[in-house]
Short mmCIF file of C-alpha atoms in Angstrom, two decimals:
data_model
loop_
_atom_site.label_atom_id
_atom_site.label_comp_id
_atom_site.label_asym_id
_atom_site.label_seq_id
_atom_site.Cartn_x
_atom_site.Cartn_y
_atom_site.Cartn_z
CA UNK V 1 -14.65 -9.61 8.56
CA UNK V 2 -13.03 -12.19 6.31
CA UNK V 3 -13.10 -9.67 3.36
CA UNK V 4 -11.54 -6.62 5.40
CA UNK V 5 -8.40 -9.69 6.21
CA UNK V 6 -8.31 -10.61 2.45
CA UNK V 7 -7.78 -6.91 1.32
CA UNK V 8 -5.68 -6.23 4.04
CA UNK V 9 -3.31 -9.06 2.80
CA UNK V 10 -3.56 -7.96 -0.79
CA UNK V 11 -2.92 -4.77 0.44
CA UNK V 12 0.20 -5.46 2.00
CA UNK V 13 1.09 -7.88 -0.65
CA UNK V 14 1.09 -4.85 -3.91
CA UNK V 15 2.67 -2.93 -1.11
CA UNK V 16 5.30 -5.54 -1.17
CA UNK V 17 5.38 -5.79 -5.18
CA UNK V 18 6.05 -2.24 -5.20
CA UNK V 19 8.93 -1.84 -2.90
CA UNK V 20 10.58 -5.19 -4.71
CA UNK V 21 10.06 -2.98 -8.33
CA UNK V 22 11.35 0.13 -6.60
CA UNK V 23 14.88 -1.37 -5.13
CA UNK V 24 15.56 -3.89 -7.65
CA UNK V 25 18.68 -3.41 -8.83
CA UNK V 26 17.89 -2.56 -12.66
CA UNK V 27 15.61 -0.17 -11.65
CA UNK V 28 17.69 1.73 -9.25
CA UNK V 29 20.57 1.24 -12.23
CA UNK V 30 18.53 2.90 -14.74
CA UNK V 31 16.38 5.56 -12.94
CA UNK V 32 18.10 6.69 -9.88
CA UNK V 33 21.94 6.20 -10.17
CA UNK V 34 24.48 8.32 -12.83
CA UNK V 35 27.00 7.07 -15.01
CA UNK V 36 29.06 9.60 -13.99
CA UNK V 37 29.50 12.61 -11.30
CA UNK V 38 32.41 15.38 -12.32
CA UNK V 39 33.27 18.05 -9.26
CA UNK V 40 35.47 20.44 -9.74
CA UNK V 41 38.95 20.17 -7.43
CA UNK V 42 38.73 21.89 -4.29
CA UNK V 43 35.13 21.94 -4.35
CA UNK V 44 32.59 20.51 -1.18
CA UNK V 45 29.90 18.20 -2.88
CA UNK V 46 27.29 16.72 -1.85
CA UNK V 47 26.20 13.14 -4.16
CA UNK V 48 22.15 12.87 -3.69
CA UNK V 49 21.36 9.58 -4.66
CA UNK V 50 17.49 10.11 -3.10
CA UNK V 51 17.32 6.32 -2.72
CA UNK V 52 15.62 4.96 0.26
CA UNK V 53 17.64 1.90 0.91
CA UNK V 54 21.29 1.79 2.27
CA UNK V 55 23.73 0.31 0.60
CA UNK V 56 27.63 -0.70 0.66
CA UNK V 57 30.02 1.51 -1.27
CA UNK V 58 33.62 1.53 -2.02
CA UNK V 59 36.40 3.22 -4.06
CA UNK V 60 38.44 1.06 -6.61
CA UNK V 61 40.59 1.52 -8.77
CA UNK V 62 41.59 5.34 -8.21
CA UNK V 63 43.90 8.02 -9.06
CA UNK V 64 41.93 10.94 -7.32
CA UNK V 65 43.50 12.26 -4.09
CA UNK V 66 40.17 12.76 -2.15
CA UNK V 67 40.64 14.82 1.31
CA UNK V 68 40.88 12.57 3.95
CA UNK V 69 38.59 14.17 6.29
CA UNK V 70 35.47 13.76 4.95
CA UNK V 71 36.42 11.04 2.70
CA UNK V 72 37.27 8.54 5.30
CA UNK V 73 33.79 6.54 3.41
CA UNK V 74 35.29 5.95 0.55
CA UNK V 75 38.41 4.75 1.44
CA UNK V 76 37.20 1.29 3.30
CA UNK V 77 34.21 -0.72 2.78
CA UNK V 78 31.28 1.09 4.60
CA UNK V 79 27.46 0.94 4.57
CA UNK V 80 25.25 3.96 3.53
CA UNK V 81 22.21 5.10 3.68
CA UNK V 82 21.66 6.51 0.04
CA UNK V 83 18.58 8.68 1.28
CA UNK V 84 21.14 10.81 2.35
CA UNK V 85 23.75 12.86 0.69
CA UNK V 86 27.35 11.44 0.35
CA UNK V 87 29.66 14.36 1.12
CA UNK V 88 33.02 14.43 -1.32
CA UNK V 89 36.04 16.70 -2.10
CA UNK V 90 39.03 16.24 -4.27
CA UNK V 91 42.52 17.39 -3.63
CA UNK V 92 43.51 17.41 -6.90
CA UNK V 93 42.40 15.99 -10.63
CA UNK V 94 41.84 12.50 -11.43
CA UNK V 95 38.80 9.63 -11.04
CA UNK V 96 37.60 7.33 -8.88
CA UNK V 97 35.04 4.18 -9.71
CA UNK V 98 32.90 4.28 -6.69
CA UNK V 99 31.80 0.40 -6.71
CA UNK V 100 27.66 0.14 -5.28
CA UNK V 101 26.08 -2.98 -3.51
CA UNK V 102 22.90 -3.37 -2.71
CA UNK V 103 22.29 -4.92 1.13
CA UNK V 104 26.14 -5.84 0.69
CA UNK V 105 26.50 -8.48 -1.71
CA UNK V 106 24.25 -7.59 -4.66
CA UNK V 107 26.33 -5.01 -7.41
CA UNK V 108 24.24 -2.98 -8.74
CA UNK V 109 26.37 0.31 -10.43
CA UNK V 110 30.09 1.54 -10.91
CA UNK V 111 29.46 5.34 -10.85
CA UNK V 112 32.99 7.32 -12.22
CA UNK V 113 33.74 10.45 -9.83
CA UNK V 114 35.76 12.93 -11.79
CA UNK V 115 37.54 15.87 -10.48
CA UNK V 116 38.55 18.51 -12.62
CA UNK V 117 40.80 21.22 -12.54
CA UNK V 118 38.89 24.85 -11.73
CA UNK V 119 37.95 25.77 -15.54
CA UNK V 120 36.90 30.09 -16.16
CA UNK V 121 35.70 30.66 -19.76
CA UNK V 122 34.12 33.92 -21.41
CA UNK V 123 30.76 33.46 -21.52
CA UNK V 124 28.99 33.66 -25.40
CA UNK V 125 25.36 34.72 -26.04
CA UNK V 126 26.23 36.28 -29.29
CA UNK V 127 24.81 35.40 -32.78
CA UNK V 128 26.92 33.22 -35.11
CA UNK V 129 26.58 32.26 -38.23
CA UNK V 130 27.47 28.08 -38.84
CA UNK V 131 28.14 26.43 -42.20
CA UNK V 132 29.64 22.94 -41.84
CA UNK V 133 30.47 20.48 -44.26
CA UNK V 134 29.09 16.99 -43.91
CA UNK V 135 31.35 13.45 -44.03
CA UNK V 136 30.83 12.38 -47.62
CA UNK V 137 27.48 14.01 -49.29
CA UNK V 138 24.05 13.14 -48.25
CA UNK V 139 21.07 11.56 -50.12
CA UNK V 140 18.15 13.83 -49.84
CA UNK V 141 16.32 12.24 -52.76
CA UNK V 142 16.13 9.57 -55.24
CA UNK V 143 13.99 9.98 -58.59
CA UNK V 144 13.22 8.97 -62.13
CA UNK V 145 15.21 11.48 -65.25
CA UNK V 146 14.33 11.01 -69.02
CA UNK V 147 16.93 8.85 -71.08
CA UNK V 148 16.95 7.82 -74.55
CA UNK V 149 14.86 5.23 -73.33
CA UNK V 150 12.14 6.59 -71.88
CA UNK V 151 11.79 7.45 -67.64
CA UNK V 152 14.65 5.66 -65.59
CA UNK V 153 16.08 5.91 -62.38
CA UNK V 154 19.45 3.75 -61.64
CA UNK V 155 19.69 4.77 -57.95
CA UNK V 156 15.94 2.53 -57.25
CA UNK V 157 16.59 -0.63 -55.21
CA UNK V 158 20.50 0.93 -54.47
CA UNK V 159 20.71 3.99 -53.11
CA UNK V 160 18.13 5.78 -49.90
CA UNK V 161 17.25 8.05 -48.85
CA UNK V 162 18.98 9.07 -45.86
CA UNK V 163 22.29 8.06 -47.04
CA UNK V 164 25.99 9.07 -46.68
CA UNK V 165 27.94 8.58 -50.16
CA UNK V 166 31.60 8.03 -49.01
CA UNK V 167 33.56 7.09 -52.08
CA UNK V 168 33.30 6.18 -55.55
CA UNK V 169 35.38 3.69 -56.94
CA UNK V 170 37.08 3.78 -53.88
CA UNK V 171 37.85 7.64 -54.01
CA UNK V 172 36.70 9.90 -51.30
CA UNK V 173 33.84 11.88 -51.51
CA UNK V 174 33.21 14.83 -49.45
CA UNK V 175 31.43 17.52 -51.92
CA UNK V 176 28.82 17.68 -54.48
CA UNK V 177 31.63 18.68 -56.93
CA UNK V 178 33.39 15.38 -56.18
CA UNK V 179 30.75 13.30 -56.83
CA UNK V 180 29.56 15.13 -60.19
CA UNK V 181 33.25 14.62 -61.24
CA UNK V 182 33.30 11.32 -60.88
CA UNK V 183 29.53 9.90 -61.61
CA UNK V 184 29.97 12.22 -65.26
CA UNK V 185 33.10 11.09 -65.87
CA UNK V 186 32.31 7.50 -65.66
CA UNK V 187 30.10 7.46 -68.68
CA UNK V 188 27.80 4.68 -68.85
CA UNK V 189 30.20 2.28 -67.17
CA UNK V 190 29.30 1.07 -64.02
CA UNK V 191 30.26 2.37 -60.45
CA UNK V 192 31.21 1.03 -56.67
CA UNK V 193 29.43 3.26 -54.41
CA UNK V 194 30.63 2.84 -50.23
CA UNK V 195 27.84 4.42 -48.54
CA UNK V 196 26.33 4.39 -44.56
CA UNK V 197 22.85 3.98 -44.33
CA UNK V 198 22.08 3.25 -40.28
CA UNK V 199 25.50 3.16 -39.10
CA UNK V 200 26.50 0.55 -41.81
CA UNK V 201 28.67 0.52 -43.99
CA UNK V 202 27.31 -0.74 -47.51
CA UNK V 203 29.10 -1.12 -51.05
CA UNK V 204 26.68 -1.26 -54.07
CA UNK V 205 27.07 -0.99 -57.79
CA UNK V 206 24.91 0.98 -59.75
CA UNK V 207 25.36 2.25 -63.93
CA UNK V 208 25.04 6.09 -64.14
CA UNK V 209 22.24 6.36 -67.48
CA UNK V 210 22.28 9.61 -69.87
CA UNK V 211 20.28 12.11 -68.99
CA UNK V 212 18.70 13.46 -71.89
CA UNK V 213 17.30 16.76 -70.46
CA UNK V 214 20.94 17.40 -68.96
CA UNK V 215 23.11 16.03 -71.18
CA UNK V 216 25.20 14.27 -69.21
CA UNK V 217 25.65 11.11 -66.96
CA UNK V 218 22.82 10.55 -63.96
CA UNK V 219 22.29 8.33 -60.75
CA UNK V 220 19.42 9.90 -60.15
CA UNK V 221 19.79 11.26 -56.64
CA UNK V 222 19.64 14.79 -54.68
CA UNK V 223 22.64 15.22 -53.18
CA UNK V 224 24.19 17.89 -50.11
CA UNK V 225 27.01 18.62 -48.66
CA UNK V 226 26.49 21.91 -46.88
CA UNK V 227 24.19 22.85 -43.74
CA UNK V 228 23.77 26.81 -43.22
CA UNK V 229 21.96 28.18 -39.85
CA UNK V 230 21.96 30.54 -37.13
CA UNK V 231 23.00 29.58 -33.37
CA UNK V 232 24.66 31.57 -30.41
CA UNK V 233 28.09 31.15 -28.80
CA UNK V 234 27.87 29.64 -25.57
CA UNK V 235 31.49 29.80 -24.41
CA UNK V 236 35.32 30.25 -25.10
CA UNK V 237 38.12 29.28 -23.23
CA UNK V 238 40.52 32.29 -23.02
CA UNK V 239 43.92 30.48 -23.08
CA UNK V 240 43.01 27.51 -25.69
CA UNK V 241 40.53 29.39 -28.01
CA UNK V 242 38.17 26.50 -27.49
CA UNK V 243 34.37 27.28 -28.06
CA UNK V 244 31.25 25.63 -27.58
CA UNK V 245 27.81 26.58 -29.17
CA UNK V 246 24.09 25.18 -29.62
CA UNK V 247 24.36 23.13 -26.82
CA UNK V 248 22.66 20.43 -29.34
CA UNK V 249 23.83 18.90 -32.84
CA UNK V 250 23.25 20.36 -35.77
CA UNK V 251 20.75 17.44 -37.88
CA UNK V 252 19.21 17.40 -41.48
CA UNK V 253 16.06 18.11 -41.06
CA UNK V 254 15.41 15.70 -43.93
CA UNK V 255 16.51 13.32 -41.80
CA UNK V 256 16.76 14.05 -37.93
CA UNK V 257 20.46 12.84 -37.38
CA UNK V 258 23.62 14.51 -36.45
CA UNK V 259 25.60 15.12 -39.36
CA UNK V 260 29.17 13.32 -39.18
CA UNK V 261 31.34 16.45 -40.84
CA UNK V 262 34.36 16.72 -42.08
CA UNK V 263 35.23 20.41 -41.70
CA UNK V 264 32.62 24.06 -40.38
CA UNK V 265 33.14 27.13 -39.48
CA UNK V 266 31.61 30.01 -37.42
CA UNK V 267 31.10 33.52 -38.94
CA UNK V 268 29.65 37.08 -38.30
CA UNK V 269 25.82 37.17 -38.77
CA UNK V 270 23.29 39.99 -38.07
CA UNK V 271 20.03 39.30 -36.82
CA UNK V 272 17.34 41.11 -39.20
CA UNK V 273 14.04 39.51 -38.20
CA UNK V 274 12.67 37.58 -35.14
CA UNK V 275 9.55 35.35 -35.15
CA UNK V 276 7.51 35.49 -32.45
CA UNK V 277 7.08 31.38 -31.20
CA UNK V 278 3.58 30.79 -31.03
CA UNK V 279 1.81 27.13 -29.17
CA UNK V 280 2.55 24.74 -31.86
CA UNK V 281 5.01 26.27 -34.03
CA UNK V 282 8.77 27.75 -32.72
CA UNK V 283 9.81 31.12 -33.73
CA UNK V 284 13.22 31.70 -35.22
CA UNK V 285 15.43 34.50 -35.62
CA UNK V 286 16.32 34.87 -39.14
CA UNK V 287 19.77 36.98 -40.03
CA UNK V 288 22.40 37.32 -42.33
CA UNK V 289 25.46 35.68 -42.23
CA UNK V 290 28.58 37.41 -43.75
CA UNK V 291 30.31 34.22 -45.26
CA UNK V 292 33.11 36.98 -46.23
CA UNK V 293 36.95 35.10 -45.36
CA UNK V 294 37.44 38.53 -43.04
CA UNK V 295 34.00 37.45 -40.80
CA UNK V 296 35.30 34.32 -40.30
CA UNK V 297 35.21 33.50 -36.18
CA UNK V 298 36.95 30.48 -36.15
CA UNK V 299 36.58 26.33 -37.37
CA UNK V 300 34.55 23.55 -36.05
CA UNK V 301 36.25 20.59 -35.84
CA UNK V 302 32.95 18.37 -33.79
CA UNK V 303 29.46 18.18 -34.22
CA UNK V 304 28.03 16.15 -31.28
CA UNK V 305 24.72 15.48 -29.42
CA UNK V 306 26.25 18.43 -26.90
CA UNK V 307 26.88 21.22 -29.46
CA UNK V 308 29.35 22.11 -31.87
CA UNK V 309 32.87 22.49 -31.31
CA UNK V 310 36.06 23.97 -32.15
CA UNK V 311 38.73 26.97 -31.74
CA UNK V 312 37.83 30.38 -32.55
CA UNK V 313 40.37 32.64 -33.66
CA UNK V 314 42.52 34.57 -31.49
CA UNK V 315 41.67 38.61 -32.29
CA UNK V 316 38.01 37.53 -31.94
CA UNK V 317 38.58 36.16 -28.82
CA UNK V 318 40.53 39.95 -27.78
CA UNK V 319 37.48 41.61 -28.83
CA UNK V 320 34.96 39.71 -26.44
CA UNK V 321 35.55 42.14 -23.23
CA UNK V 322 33.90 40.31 -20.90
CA UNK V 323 34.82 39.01 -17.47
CA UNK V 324 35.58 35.34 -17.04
CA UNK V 325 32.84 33.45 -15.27
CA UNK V 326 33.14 29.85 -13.78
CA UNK V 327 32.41 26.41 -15.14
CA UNK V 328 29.49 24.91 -12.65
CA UNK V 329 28.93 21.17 -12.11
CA UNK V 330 25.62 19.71 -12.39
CA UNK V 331 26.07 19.21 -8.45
CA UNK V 332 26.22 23.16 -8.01
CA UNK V 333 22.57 24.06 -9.52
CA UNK V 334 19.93 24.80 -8.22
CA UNK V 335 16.50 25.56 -8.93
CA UNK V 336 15.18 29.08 -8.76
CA UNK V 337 16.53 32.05 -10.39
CA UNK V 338 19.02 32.38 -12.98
CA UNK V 339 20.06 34.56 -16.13
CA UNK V 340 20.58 33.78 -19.80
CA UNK V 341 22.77 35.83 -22.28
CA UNK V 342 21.62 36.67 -25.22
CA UNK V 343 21.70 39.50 -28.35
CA UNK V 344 18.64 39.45 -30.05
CA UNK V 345 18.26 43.60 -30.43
CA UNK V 346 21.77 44.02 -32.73
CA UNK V 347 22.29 46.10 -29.61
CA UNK V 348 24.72 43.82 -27.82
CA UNK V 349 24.63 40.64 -25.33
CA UNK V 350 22.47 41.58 -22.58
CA UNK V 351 21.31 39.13 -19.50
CA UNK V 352 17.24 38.03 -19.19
CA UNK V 353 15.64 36.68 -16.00
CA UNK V 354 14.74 33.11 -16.39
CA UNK V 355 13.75 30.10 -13.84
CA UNK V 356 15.60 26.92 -13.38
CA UNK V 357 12.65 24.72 -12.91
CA UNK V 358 13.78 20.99 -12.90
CA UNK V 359 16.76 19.01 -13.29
CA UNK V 360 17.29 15.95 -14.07
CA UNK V 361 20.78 14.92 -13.25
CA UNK V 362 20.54 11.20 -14.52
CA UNK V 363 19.15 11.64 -17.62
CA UNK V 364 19.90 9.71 -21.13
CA UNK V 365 19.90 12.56 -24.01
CA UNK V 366 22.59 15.37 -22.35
CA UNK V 367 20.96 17.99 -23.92
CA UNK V 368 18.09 17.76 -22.19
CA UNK V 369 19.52 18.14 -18.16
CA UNK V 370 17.10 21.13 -17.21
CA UNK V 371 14.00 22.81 -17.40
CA UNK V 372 14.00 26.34 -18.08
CA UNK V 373 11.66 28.70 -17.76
CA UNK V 374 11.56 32.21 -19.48
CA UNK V 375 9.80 35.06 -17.02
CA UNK V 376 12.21 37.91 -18.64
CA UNK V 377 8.68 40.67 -19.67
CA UNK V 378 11.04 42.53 -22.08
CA UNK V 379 12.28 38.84 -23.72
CA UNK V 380 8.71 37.66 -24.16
CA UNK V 381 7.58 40.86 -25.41
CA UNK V 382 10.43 40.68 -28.21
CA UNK V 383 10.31 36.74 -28.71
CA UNK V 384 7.74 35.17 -26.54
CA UNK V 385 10.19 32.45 -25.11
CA UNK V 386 12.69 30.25 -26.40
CA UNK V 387 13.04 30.74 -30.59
CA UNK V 388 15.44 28.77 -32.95
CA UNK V 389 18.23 30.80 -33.14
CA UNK V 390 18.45 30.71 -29.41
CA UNK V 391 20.20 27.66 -28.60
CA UNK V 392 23.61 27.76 -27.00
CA UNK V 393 22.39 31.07 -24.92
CA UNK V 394 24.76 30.16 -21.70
CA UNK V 395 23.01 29.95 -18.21
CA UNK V 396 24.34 31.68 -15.71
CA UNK V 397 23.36 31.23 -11.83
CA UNK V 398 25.47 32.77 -8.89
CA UNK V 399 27.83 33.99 -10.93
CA UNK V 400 28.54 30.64 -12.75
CA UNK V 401 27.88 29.24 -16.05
CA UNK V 402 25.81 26.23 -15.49
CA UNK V 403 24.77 25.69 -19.09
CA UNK V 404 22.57 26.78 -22.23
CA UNK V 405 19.37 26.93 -23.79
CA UNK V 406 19.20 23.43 -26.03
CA UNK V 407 15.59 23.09 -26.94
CA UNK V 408 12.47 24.76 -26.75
CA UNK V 409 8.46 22.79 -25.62
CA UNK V 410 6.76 23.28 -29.20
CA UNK V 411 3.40 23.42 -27.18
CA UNK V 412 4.59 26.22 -24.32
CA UNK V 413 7.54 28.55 -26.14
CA UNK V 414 8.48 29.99 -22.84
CA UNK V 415 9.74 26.99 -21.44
CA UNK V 416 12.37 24.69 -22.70
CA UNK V 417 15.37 22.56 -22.21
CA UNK V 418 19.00 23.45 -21.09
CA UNK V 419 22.23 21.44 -21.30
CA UNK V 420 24.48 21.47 -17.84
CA UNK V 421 27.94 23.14 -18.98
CA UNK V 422 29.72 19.97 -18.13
CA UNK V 423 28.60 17.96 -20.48
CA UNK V 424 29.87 20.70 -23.25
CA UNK V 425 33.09 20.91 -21.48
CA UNK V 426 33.69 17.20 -21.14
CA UNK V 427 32.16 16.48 -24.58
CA UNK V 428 34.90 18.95 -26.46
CA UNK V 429 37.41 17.16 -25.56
#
């Protein structure tokens, strides 16, 4: 009897552990409530918090005209149950800081509300060639050279690898031309390297040595300043010419970081190969770009953990006859069925069947907001799932675009992730 009381009180007492873990106030911070919610003006929404415990919540500091008949929540001090969905709609564009207290006294989140203005753009799915141009020249390598000497390397003890070579002698450096001018023409005199290894910034000094197989001046690095790849086009906006694409940012694979750049562009390729992914190792469409000034599409000015970014040029953009589709929020997906664009015959964008499996609205890396499934027979049979080559395919689900392909699982090809749209939109700004 006594032992049926004592687990009945230890019982109640995890019980009890587990609801304090569940609403404390950093949990609920990190796992269940956004940063951020963006609507589009004019729109209905529902905000699901899925949080069993109620909660105060408050507008401050705003500039968005909500509508005041479903609204009337947000405009005084009210309790809420956040198990249930908070119903919104925005008059016109701005933002609103929607202040969040748990059992009325105890802040726990600011979540932004954005409303933005109703936003069509020509949906991509066609292969593009990208070449951009990285923010000083990177380090791939350091090693040892002969000299007069004997074996040397200058660079040991200075110079990683992994990083960014700014400036020499306090002149910029943003090719591999730049910094042969200037490391040869130095002679044997020594040189102030600015360089950012980690997000620092470092200054070192290091004394190029003669290389005696070269016969010239050495640090004894690898050096690049130029990343070459395939992607697809996810969007353009008609009137500004602004494009998205990837839906993820293009890294050295030496190593794994977005490349700061300082200039890209995006150019006519044609797909003449397609690996088929396998468990374990990705397939990849491999193509030809035409790097030809005439196949130019148009400049990248951003590289960022949503994509690349930039404005294509204006007779492309005539020659893309599609119709306009609208920008989704994160709010209006759904899963189930949706579509993905893509060209990966040479025949021309055509749509596949996929699944919207998961999503995962309060997420930290914004490339990774969905799951996506690929059930498409004839897109398995070509690629069997999601290949490199494939990101920035746009999503489309009743009629909207809600996003595009970003990554694919190494150990199931067919399924992958997908970026929401607005994260793309808001992140080329």
């Amino acid at each position: 009897m006594y032992e049926d009381k004592y687990k009945k009180i230890l019982l109640i007492l995890l019980t009890c552990i587990c609801l304090m873990i569940l609403i404390s106030p950093v949990i609920i911070t990190k796992f269940y409530l956004p940063d951020e919610i963006n609507m589009i003006v004019g729109r209905e929404y529902n905000i699901d918090f899925n949080i069993p415990v109620k909660a105060t919540i408050k507008a401050q500091d705003d500039d968005l005209i909500l509508d005041d008949d479903i609204n009337k929540v947000l405009t005084e001090i009210k309790s809420v149950n956040l198990n249930e969905p908070l119903t919104i709609k925005a008059s016109e564009k701005g933002s609103a800081k929607l202040k969040i207290n748990l059992l009325g006294s105890i802040p726990i989140k600011t979540v932004l509300v954005s409303a933005h203005p109703h936003i069509e753009v020509i949906p991509g799915g066609e292969i593009i060639g990208i070449e951009v141009h990285s923010m000083g020249v990177c380090v791939v390598d350091t090693n040892e050279f002969e000299s007069p000497e004997g074996p040397i390397n200058p660079a040991k003890g200075k110079i990683k690898k992994g990083d960014r070579i700014i400036s020499i002698n306090d002149n910029p450096v943003n090719t591999k031309e730049d910094f042969r001018e200037y490391v040869e023409g130095n002679l044997a005199e020594p040189i102030v390297l600015d360089l950012i290894r980690e997000n620092k910034c470092i200054r070192t000094e290091v004394t190029p040595e003669y290389s005696s197989t070269q016969g010239s001046y050495k640090l004894g690095i690898w050096i690049k300043d130029t990343v070459q790849g395939l992607g697809t086009l996810t969007y353009v906006e008609p009137t500004t010419g602004k494009f998205g694409a990837l839906g993820h940012g293009i890294t050295d694979t030496e190593f794994e970081k977005i490349i700061p750049i300082s200039y890209g562009k995006i150019m006519e390729a044609e797909i003449d190969g397609i690996k088929k992914g396998e468990i374990g190792v990705p397939g990849e469409i491999s193509g030809i770009i035409d790097t030809a000034d005439v196949a130019s599409l148009g400049s990248i000015a951003n590289n960022t953990n949503c994509g690349i970014f930039g404005i294509m040029d204006t007779p492309d953009i005539k020659q893309m006859e599609k119709e306009l589709v609208e920008v989704a929020t994160s709010s209006e997906i759904k899963e189930g069925n949706a579509t993905i664009l893509a060209n990966l015959t040479g025949e021309g964008v055509r749509s596949y069947d996929v699944k919207v499996q998961k999503i995962a609205k309060h997420i930290s890396e914004p490339s990774k907001g969905m799951v996506i499934k690929i059930v498409d027979e004839e897109l398995l049979e070509i690629t069997k799932g999601i290949i490199q080559g494939m990101s920035g395919s746009p999503i489309i689900q009743n009629g909207k675009i809600i996003g595009a392909i970003s990554h694919v699982f190494v150990n199931d090809p067919t399924t992958g992730y997908g970026i929401f749209i607005e994260n793309m939109i808001n992140k080329q700004s």
